GROMACS .gro file of C-alpha atoms in nm:
model
  412
    1UNK     CA    1   0.000   0.000   0.000
    2UNK     CA    2   0.134   0.344  -0.092
    3UNK     CA    3   0.117   0.629   0.159
    4UNK     CA    4   0.100   0.994   0.057
    5UNK     CA    5   0.283   1.272   0.243
    6UNK     CA    6  -0.023   1.366   0.453
    7UNK     CA    7  -0.069   1.003   0.573
    8UNK     CA    8   0.300   0.978   0.663
    9UNK     CA    9   0.277   1.305   0.862
   10UNK     CA   10  -0.030   1.192   1.055
   11UNK     CA   11   0.130   0.855   1.131
   12UNK     CA   12   0.443   1.025   1.265
   13UNK     CA   13   0.234   1.252   1.490
   14UNK     CA   14   0.042   0.954   1.626
   15UNK     CA   15   0.366   0.770   1.701
   16UNK     CA   16   0.511   1.074   1.878
   17UNK     CA   17   0.199   1.113   2.089
   18UNK     CA   18   0.210   0.748   2.193
   19UNK     CA   19   0.586   0.757   2.258
   20UNK     CA   20   0.548   1.069   2.469
   21UNK     CA   21   0.279   0.915   2.684
   22UNK     CA   22   0.022   1.177   2.581
   23UNK     CA   23  -0.340   1.073   2.549
   24UNK     CA   24  -0.504   1.214   2.237
   25UNK     CA   25  -0.834   1.198   2.427
   26UNK     CA   26  -0.710   1.408   2.721
   27UNK     CA   27  -0.935   1.701   2.798
   28UNK     CA   28  -1.116   1.895   3.070
   29UNK     CA   29  -1.439   1.803   3.247
   30UNK     CA   30  -1.617   2.087   3.425
   31UNK     CA   31  -1.811   2.091   3.754
   32UNK     CA   32  -2.022   2.377   3.889
   33UNK     CA   33  -2.293   2.419   4.157
   34UNK     CA   34  -2.515   2.552   3.877
   35UNK     CA   35  -2.449   2.256   3.650
   36UNK     CA   36  -2.652   1.947   3.570
   37UNK     CA   37  -2.533   1.586   3.566
   38UNK     CA   38  -2.728   1.534   3.244
   39UNK     CA   39  -2.486   1.775   3.076
   40UNK     CA   40  -2.180   1.653   2.886
   41UNK     CA   41  -1.942   1.832   3.125
   42UNK     CA   42  -1.720   1.949   2.838
   43UNK     CA   43  -1.753   2.325   2.903
   44UNK     CA   44  -1.867   2.562   3.176
   45UNK     CA   45  -2.194   2.608   2.992
   46UNK     CA   46  -2.241   2.229   2.994
   47UNK     CA   47  -2.090   2.166   3.339
   48UNK     CA   48  -2.176   1.869   3.559
   49UNK     CA   49  -2.340   1.932   3.896
   50UNK     CA   50  -2.153   1.671   4.101
   51UNK     CA   51  -1.785   1.590   4.114
   52UNK     CA   52  -1.841   1.214   4.092
   53UNK     CA   53  -2.040   1.249   3.770
   54UNK     CA   54  -1.750   1.432   3.606
   55UNK     CA   55  -1.489   1.192   3.746
   56UNK     CA   56  -1.687   0.896   3.610
   57UNK     CA   57  -1.668   1.034   3.255
   58UNK     CA   58  -1.302   1.136   3.271
   59UNK     CA   59  -1.044   0.923   3.092
   60UNK     CA   60  -0.674   0.881   3.161
   61UNK     CA   61  -0.497   1.215   3.127
   62UNK     CA   62  -0.810   1.427   3.178
   63UNK     CA   63  -0.850   1.710   3.428
   64UNK     CA   64  -1.172   1.749   3.625
   65UNK     CA   65  -1.199   2.121   3.698
   66UNK     CA   66  -1.424   2.222   3.990
   67UNK     CA   67  -1.533   2.579   4.053
   68UNK     CA   68  -1.622   2.746   4.383
   69UNK     CA   69  -1.884   2.585   4.605
   70UNK     CA   70  -1.968   2.341   4.881
   71UNK     CA   71  -2.024   1.995   4.734
   72UNK     CA   72  -2.219   1.777   4.976
   73UNK     CA   73  -2.136   1.407   4.947
   74UNK     CA   74  -2.336   1.097   5.030
   75UNK     CA   75  -2.064   0.860   4.908
   76UNK     CA   76  -1.690   0.900   4.839
   77UNK     CA   77  -1.562   1.051   4.517
   78UNK     CA   78  -1.410   0.737   4.365
   79UNK     CA   79  -1.111   0.794   4.134
   80UNK     CA   80  -1.021   0.485   3.931
   81UNK     CA   81  -0.780   0.613   3.667
   82UNK     CA   82  -0.495   0.859   3.622
   83UNK     CA   83  -0.666   1.198   3.624
   84UNK     CA   84  -0.622   1.533   3.794
   85UNK     CA   85  -0.904   1.656   4.018
   86UNK     CA   86  -0.838   2.027   4.042
   87UNK     CA   87  -1.015   2.328   4.192
   88UNK     CA   88  -1.028   2.661   4.010
   89UNK     CA   89  -0.962   2.890   4.306
   90UNK     CA   90  -0.824   2.674   4.584
   91UNK     CA   91  -0.922   2.511   4.909
   92UNK     CA   92  -1.074   2.815   5.080
   93UNK     CA   93  -1.366   2.827   4.836
   94UNK     CA   94  -1.391   2.471   4.701
   95UNK     CA   95  -1.518   2.229   4.962
   96UNK     CA   96  -1.596   1.857   4.953
   97UNK     CA   97  -1.817   1.782   5.254
   98UNK     CA   98  -1.872   1.423   5.369
   99UNK     CA   99  -2.153   1.533   5.605
  100UNK     CA  100  -2.024   1.284   5.865
  101UNK     CA  101  -2.178   1.015   5.646
  102UNK     CA  102  -1.903   0.925   5.398
  103UNK     CA  103  -1.534   0.951   5.325
  104UNK     CA  104  -1.467   1.247   5.096
  105UNK     CA  105  -1.224   1.100   4.838
  106UNK     CA  106  -1.095   0.755   4.744
  107UNK     CA  107  -0.798   0.721   4.506
  108UNK     CA  108  -0.821   0.356   4.419
  109UNK     CA  109  -0.473   0.241   4.317
  110UNK     CA  110  -0.383   0.497   4.051
  111UNK     CA  111  -0.136   0.786   4.019
  112UNK     CA  112  -0.413   1.043   4.029
  113UNK     CA  113  -0.380   1.392   4.179
  114UNK     CA  114  -0.624   1.584   4.400
  115UNK     CA  115  -0.530   1.952   4.415
  116UNK     CA  116  -0.674   2.251   4.597
  117UNK     CA  117  -0.976   2.141   4.804
  118UNK     CA  118  -1.102   2.145   5.159
  119UNK     CA  119  -1.201   1.790   5.253
  120UNK     CA  120  -1.415   1.805   5.564
  121UNK     CA  121  -1.666   1.612   5.774
  122UNK     CA  122  -1.573   1.277   5.625
  123UNK     CA  123  -1.621   0.953   5.817
  124UNK     CA  124  -1.493   0.597   5.763
  125UNK     CA  125  -1.308   0.322   5.950
  126UNK     CA  126  -0.987   0.398   5.758
  127UNK     CA  127  -0.918   0.738   5.608
  128UNK     CA  128  -1.206   0.955   5.722
  129UNK     CA  129  -1.119   1.239   5.486
  130UNK     CA  130  -0.933   1.059   5.210
  131UNK     CA  131  -0.805   0.710   5.134
  132UNK     CA  132  -0.505   0.754   4.905
  133UNK     CA  133  -0.400   0.419   4.754
  134UNK     CA  134  -0.126   0.566   4.539
  135UNK     CA  135  -0.157   0.913   4.393
  136UNK     CA  136  -0.100   1.260   4.535
  137UNK     CA  137  -0.298   1.492   4.759
  138UNK     CA  138  -0.165   1.847   4.736
  139UNK     CA  139  -0.263   2.200   4.840
  140UNK     CA  140  -0.558   2.066   5.038
  141UNK     CA  141  -0.705   2.137   5.380
  142UNK     CA  142  -0.817   1.812   5.544
  143UNK     CA  143  -1.019   1.893   5.855
  144UNK     CA  144  -1.282   1.766   6.097
  145UNK     CA  145  -1.285   1.413   5.959
  146UNK     CA  146  -1.327   1.097   6.167
  147UNK     CA  147  -1.206   0.738   6.155
  148UNK     CA  148  -1.433   0.534   6.382
  149UNK     CA  149  -1.459   0.158   6.428
  150UNK     CA  150  -1.301  -0.162   6.552
  151UNK     CA  151  -0.939  -0.074   6.464
  152UNK     CA  152  -0.962   0.268   6.297
  153UNK     CA  153  -0.670   0.434   6.119
  154UNK     CA  154  -0.618   0.774   5.963
  155UNK     CA  155  -0.872   1.030   6.083
  156UNK     CA  156  -0.774   1.273   5.809
  157UNK     CA  157  -0.581   1.055   5.563
  158UNK     CA  158  -0.500   0.689   5.504
  159UNK     CA  159  -0.206   0.696   5.263
  160UNK     CA  160  -0.086   0.372   5.101
  161UNK     CA  161   0.223   0.440   4.892
  162UNK     CA  162   0.109   0.789   4.799
  163UNK     CA  163   0.215   1.148   4.860
  164UNK     CA  164   0.070   1.417   5.086
  165UNK     CA  165   0.226   1.752   4.998
  166UNK     CA  166   0.166   2.117   5.092
  167UNK     CA  167  -0.146   2.031   5.291
  168UNK     CA  168  -0.298   2.129   5.625
  169UNK     CA  169  -0.430   1.832   5.823
  170UNK     CA  170  -0.615   1.963   6.129
  171UNK     CA  171  -0.882   1.872   6.380
  172UNK     CA  172  -0.926   1.511   6.269
  173UNK     CA  173  -0.987   1.223   6.509
  174UNK     CA  174  -0.963   0.846   6.543
  175UNK     CA  175  -1.186   0.664   6.793
  176UNK     CA  176  -1.183   0.291   6.864
  177UNK     CA  177  -1.521   0.138   6.945
  178UNK     CA  178  -1.372  -0.206   7.019
  179UNK     CA  179  -1.479  -0.341   7.357
  180UNK     CA  180  -1.192  -0.593   7.372
  181UNK     CA  181  -0.943  -0.408   7.585
  182UNK     CA  182  -0.651  -0.607   7.445
  183UNK     CA  183  -0.704  -0.514   7.080
  184UNK     CA  184  -0.878  -0.176   7.083
  185UNK     CA  185  -0.626   0.031   6.886
  186UNK     CA  186  -0.648   0.381   6.739
  187UNK     CA  187  -0.375   0.495   6.495
  188UNK     CA  188  -0.289   0.803   6.295
  189UNK     CA  189  -0.514   1.086   6.412
  190UNK     CA  190  -0.410   1.312   6.126
  191UNK     CA  191  -0.237   1.071   5.886
  192UNK     CA  192  -0.186   0.694   5.876
  193UNK     CA  193   0.077   0.609   5.614
  194UNK     CA  194   0.219   0.277   5.488
  195UNK     CA  195   0.434   0.144   5.202
  196UNK     CA  196   0.694   0.420   5.173
  197UNK     CA  197   0.447   0.707   5.160
  198UNK     CA  198   0.581   1.063   5.136
  199UNK     CA  199   0.455   1.345   5.361
  200UNK     CA  200   0.614   1.682   5.294
  201UNK     CA  201   0.571   2.059   5.337
  202UNK     CA  202   0.257   2.007   5.541
  203UNK     CA  203   0.111   2.121   5.873
  204UNK     CA  204  -0.038   1.852   6.097
  205UNK     CA  205  -0.211   2.013   6.396
  206UNK     CA  206  -0.472   1.944   6.665
  207UNK     CA  207  -0.557   1.587   6.568
  208UNK     CA  208  -0.648   1.324   6.828
  209UNK     CA  209  -0.666   0.954   6.917
  210UNK     CA  210  -0.889   0.767   7.161
  211UNK     CA  211  -0.849   0.396   7.227
  212UNK     CA  212  -0.695   0.149   7.469
  213UNK     CA  213  -0.379   0.150   7.255
  214UNK     CA  214  -0.316   0.481   7.076
  215UNK     CA  215  -0.020   0.556   6.851
  216UNK     CA  216   0.064   0.856   6.635
  217UNK     CA  217  -0.185   1.134   6.702
  218UNK     CA  218  -0.037   1.353   6.432
  219UNK     CA  219   0.121   1.096   6.200
  220UNK     CA  220   0.153   0.718   6.219
  221UNK     CA  221   0.396   0.605   5.949
  222UNK     CA  222   0.527   0.264   5.853
  223UNK     CA  223   0.865   0.359   5.708
  224UNK     CA  224   0.832   0.633   5.447
  225UNK     CA  225   0.940   0.995   5.479
  226UNK     CA  226   0.815   1.296   5.676
  227UNK     CA  227   0.993   1.611   5.560
  228UNK     CA  228   0.956   1.989   5.602
  229UNK     CA  229   0.649   1.954   5.823
  230UNK     CA  230   0.513   2.119   6.136
  231UNK     CA  231   0.351   1.868   6.371
  232UNK     CA  232   0.196   2.035   6.675
  233UNK     CA  233  -0.089   2.026   6.925
  234UNK     CA  234  -0.182   1.662   6.860
  235UNK     CA  235  -0.304   1.437   7.142
  236UNK     CA  236  -0.282   1.058   7.179
  237UNK     CA  237  -0.504   0.930   7.460
  238UNK     CA  238  -0.482   0.559   7.536
  239UNK     CA  239  -0.661   0.403   7.830
  240UNK     CA  240  -0.363   0.170   7.874
  241UNK     CA  241  -0.088   0.277   7.631
  242UNK     CA  242  -0.023   0.595   7.438
  243UNK     CA  243   0.280   0.663   7.218
  244UNK     CA  244   0.383   0.919   6.960
  245UNK     CA  245   0.181   1.229   7.039
  246UNK     CA  246   0.334   1.390   6.731
  247UNK     CA  247   0.479   1.113   6.514
  248UNK     CA  248   0.486   0.735   6.558
  249UNK     CA  249   0.711   0.559   6.310
  250UNK     CA  250   0.767   0.189   6.254
  251UNK     CA  251   1.095   0.182   6.071
  252UNK     CA  252   1.216  -0.174   6.032
  253UNK     CA  253   1.309  -0.099   5.672
  254UNK     CA  254   1.430   0.255   5.736
  255UNK     CA  255   1.215   0.564   5.783
  256UNK     CA  256   1.301   0.933   5.780
  257UNK     CA  257   1.188   1.244   5.967
  258UNK     CA  258   1.377   1.548   5.838
  259UNK     CA  259   1.351   1.928   5.875
  260UNK     CA  260   1.042   1.920   6.097
  261UNK     CA  261   0.918   2.116   6.395
  262UNK     CA  262   0.749   1.877   6.638
  263UNK     CA  263   0.612   2.080   6.926
  264UNK     CA  264   0.333   2.085   7.183
  265UNK     CA  265   0.212   1.729   7.129
  266UNK     CA  266   0.092   1.498   7.407
  267UNK     CA  267   0.064   1.124   7.476
  268UNK     CA  268  -0.115   1.022   7.797
  269UNK     CA  269  -0.294   0.730   7.962
  270UNK     CA  270  -0.527   0.662   8.253
  271UNK     CA  271  -0.369   0.644   8.596
  272UNK     CA  272  -0.416   0.397   8.879
  273UNK     CA  273  -0.636   0.125   8.730
  274UNK     CA  274  -0.327  -0.063   8.613
  275UNK     CA  275   0.021   0.018   8.739
  276UNK     CA  276   0.181  -0.037   8.400
  277UNK     CA  277  -0.012   0.220   8.197
  278UNK     CA  278   0.255   0.389   7.988
  279UNK     CA  279   0.301   0.708   7.791
  280UNK     CA  280   0.595   0.709   7.548
  281UNK     CA  281   0.736   0.961   7.304
  282UNK     CA  282   0.528   1.272   7.348
  283UNK     CA  283   0.688   1.419   7.036
  284UNK     CA  284   0.824   1.116   6.846
  285UNK     CA  285   0.813   0.742   6.908
  286UNK     CA  286   1.031   0.512   6.698
  287UNK     CA  287   0.916   0.149   6.691
  288UNK     CA  288   1.161  -0.124   6.577
  289UNK     CA  289   1.472   0.052   6.449
  290UNK     CA  290   1.679   0.188   6.159
  291UNK     CA  291   1.497   0.521   6.148
  292UNK     CA  292   1.664   0.858   6.096
  293UNK     CA  293   1.565   1.181   6.268
  294UNK     CA  294   1.765   1.480   6.147
  295UNK     CA  295   1.759   1.858   6.137
  296UNK     CA  296   1.449   1.875   6.355
  297UNK     CA  297   1.336   2.067   6.662
  298UNK     CA  298   1.143   1.868   6.925
  299UNK     CA  299   1.018   2.086   7.209
  300UNK     CA  300   0.721   2.143   7.438
  301UNK     CA  301   0.591   1.786   7.409
  302UNK     CA  302   0.473   1.576   7.704
  303UNK     CA  303   0.388   1.225   7.824
  304UNK     CA  304   0.191   1.108   8.125
  305UNK     CA  305   0.100   0.771   8.274
  306UNK     CA  306   0.196   0.534   8.551
  307UNK     CA  307   0.522   0.519   8.357
  308UNK     CA  308   0.643   0.804   8.134
  309UNK     CA  309   0.923   0.753   7.883
  310UNK     CA  310   1.068   1.026   7.663
  311UNK     CA  311   0.864   1.344   7.671
  312UNK     CA  312   1.025   1.450   7.345
  313UNK     CA  313   1.157   1.128   7.190
  314UNK     CA  314   1.155   0.754   7.253
  315UNK     CA  315   1.397   0.563   7.029
  316UNK     CA  316   1.595   0.242   7.004
  317UNK     CA  317   1.827   0.012   6.817
  318UNK     CA  318   1.998   0.145   6.504
  319UNK     CA  319   1.803   0.472   6.506
  320UNK     CA  320   2.013   0.771   6.401
  321UNK     CA  321   1.947   1.112   6.564
  322UNK     CA  322   2.141   1.393   6.397
  323UNK     CA  323   2.150   1.777   6.396
  324UNK     CA  324   1.844   1.787   6.620
  325UNK     CA  325   1.733   1.992   6.921
  326UNK     CA  326   1.538   1.797   7.185
  327UNK     CA  327   1.464   2.042   7.463
  328UNK     CA  328   1.188   2.166   7.694
  329UNK     CA  329   0.982   1.847   7.692
  330UNK     CA  330   0.815   1.699   8.003
  331UNK     CA  331   0.722   1.363   8.152
  332UNK     CA  332   0.519   1.302   8.468
  333UNK     CA  333   0.469   0.974   8.652
  334UNK     CA  334   0.399   0.827   8.994
  335UNK     CA  335   0.687   0.589   8.935
  336UNK     CA  336   1.034   0.721   8.841
  337UNK     CA  337   1.040   0.934   8.529
  338UNK     CA  338   1.269   0.803   8.254
  339UNK     CA  339   1.449   1.060   8.044
  340UNK     CA  340   1.226   1.365   8.022
  341UNK     CA  341   1.363   1.485   7.686
  342UNK     CA  342   1.458   1.154   7.526
  343UNK     CA  343   1.445   0.787   7.616
  344UNK     CA  344   1.696   0.559   7.442
  345UNK     CA  345   1.656   0.183   7.451
  346UNK     CA  346   1.903   0.080   7.721
  347UNK     CA  347   1.987  -0.256   7.561
  348UNK     CA  348   2.019  -0.143   7.200
  349UNK     CA  349   2.076   0.232   7.209
  350UNK     CA  350   2.046   0.467   6.911
  351UNK     CA  351   2.326   0.688   6.781
  352UNK     CA  352   2.323   1.062   6.851
  353UNK     CA  353   2.550   1.310   6.677
  354UNK     CA  354   2.554   1.689   6.670
  355UNK     CA  355   2.240   1.716   6.884
  356UNK     CA  356   2.139   1.950   7.165
  357UNK     CA  357   1.961   1.793   7.462
  358UNK     CA  358   1.978   1.720   7.834
  359UNK     CA  359   2.121   1.499   7.957
  360UNK     CA  360   2.396   1.536   7.697
  361UNK     CA  361   2.379   1.233   7.466
  362UNK     CA  362   2.691   1.028   7.409
  363UNK     CA  363   2.839   1.077   7.064
  364UNK     CA  364   3.018   1.326   6.840
  365UNK     CA  365   2.933   1.695   6.855
  366UNK     CA  366   2.650   1.673   7.109
  367UNK     CA  367   2.589   1.953   7.362
  368UNK     CA  368   2.370   2.000   7.668
  369UNK     CA  369   2.333   2.379   7.663
  370UNK     CA  370   1.992   2.541   7.635
  371UNK     CA  371   1.912   2.594   7.265
  372UNK     CA  372   1.850   2.968   7.298
  373UNK     CA  373   1.515   3.005   7.121
  374UNK     CA  374   1.373   3.349   7.047
  375UNK     CA  375   1.097   3.452   7.285
  376UNK     CA  376   0.770   3.278   7.200
  377UNK     CA  377   0.907   3.065   6.920
  378UNK     CA  378   1.151   2.800   6.803
  379UNK     CA  379   1.393   2.997   6.587
  380UNK     CA  380   1.744   3.034   6.728
  381UNK     CA  381   1.822   3.369   6.887
  382UNK     CA  382   2.149   3.556   6.845
  383UNK     CA  383   2.414   3.384   7.052
  384UNK     CA  384   2.245   3.042   7.053
  385UNK     CA  385   2.503   2.764   7.112
  386UNK     CA  386   2.334   2.564   6.834
  387UNK     CA  387   2.424   2.807   6.556
  388UNK     CA  388   2.684   2.668   6.313
  389UNK     CA  389   2.737   2.350   6.516
  390UNK     CA  390   2.568   2.092   6.292
  391UNK     CA  391   2.732   1.847   6.057
  392UNK     CA  392   2.702   1.889   5.680
  393UNK     CA  393   2.557   1.627   5.446
  394UNK     CA  394   2.530   1.610   5.069
  395UNK     CA  395   2.150   1.651   5.059
  396UNK     CA  396   2.178   1.992   5.229
  397UNK     CA  397   2.350   2.160   4.935
  398UNK     CA  398   2.020   2.266   4.776
  399UNK     CA  399   1.788   2.215   5.077
  400UNK     CA  400   1.603   2.479   5.277
  401UNK     CA  401   1.473   2.500   5.631
  402UNK     CA  402   1.108   2.550   5.731
  403UNK     CA  403   1.138   2.924   5.662
  404UNK     CA  404   1.263   2.853   5.311
  405UNK     CA  405   1.618   2.971   5.390
  406UNK     CA  406   1.925   2.775   5.275
  407UNK     CA  407   1.991   2.481   5.506
  408UNK     CA  408   2.364   2.557   5.512
  409UNK     CA  409   2.461   2.910   5.625
  410UNK     CA  410   2.813   3.028   5.701
  411UNK     CA  411   2.939   2.702   5.556
  412UNK     CA  412   2.802   2.484   5.838
   0.00000   0.00000   0.00000
C-alpha cells in the first residue's frame, strides 16, 4: 500500500503522541454548583453538577476542573484512573463535605492527583477524609474528619504508597469502638501512612486519638518519609498505652523524619487502674529501628501515665538522631520518670551526633546547653550555642529550612 505525504505526517504525529505518553483523548471536564449531571461536562456552559459524575466520565490524562462551592457528598468521590481533580480557586472556596456520612475522596490504586480542596466532615473506618491508595494529595485542607470503628486508622488521611504535599491536616480524630481491651487500637489521628508514603511541606495540627492503645496522634507512618512539616498540638489518649503524640514511626526498613518542627504534642494514659499504663514519646516514638531523625526541633511535648518515657523522643536500636534539638519536653509519673527529653533503649541504644539535649547524649558533637530560642518561638536567637554546630551532608547543598532559607549558612 502506498502512503501519501499527509498520511505519513499523521502517522508520525500519532507515534510521537504514543511515545510521549500523551493521550489524544485528554481534555477537561467541568463541575459547577449551577451545572446538571445530564450535561456533557465538556464546558462551563455544559458543566456537571456533582464531582463524581465528572470523574466517572473522565479518561486517563483528563483534568476534572471544579469551581467554587460546597459539594455535599453521600458517598466517596471514587477515582479509578490517572486523572487530575483540580479546583479553580483553591481550598478556601472549594469544599468537599462528607456530612459525617461518607469519606470524601478515594484514590483507588492509581497515580491520580487531587489539588486545591477542603475535605471536611468525612467519616470511615480507615481514612475519614481521604483514602489515598497511590496518587498525590496536594494544596488541600483536610479537617474535621473521623475514623471510627473496631481498629480505625487515619482520621484525616489513610495513605498507602502515595504522597501528601503542601497540605494542612487539622482537627481530625480516630476513635476505637472495640470493647476488647486487648485489641482496641487507634492509629494516625491526622495521617496513617504505609508502604513508603511521602509526607512533605505540610502542617499537621490538633488531631487526636482515643483507644486502649493509641499511637501517632499527628502521623503514624510505617517507614516512608516525613519532611519539612510542622507537627503540633496533637493528642494521643490511650486508656492503657499511648505513644507518639506527634509522630509514631515503625521503621524496620528505614524511615526518615527530616527538617520538621514537632512541638506541643501529648501522649497520655489513665492512671491507677493498672500500674503499668505507659506514655511514650510525646513528640516522636520510633518502633523497631533503623529510622533517621535529622535537622528537627522537638520541644514542648509531654507524656503522662503510671510510667512516662521520653517526653520528646523515645527511640531504640539502630536509630540515628542527627542535627536535632530535643529540649523543653516533660514527663510526669507516679513511678520514676525516665528521660524527660529523650528515652533511648538501654539494651540497643540509638546513635546521637551533633544534637542539643539534656542529659547530653553520648556521641560526636552533642551539647547540653539550652538551645536559645527566640521569645515565644523556636527559631534560634542571636548567641544560641546551636548556631553553626551541625554536621554537613550532601543533601543539604540545595535544601532549605522551614522558613525557606538555605539549610547551610556560614558554611556549616
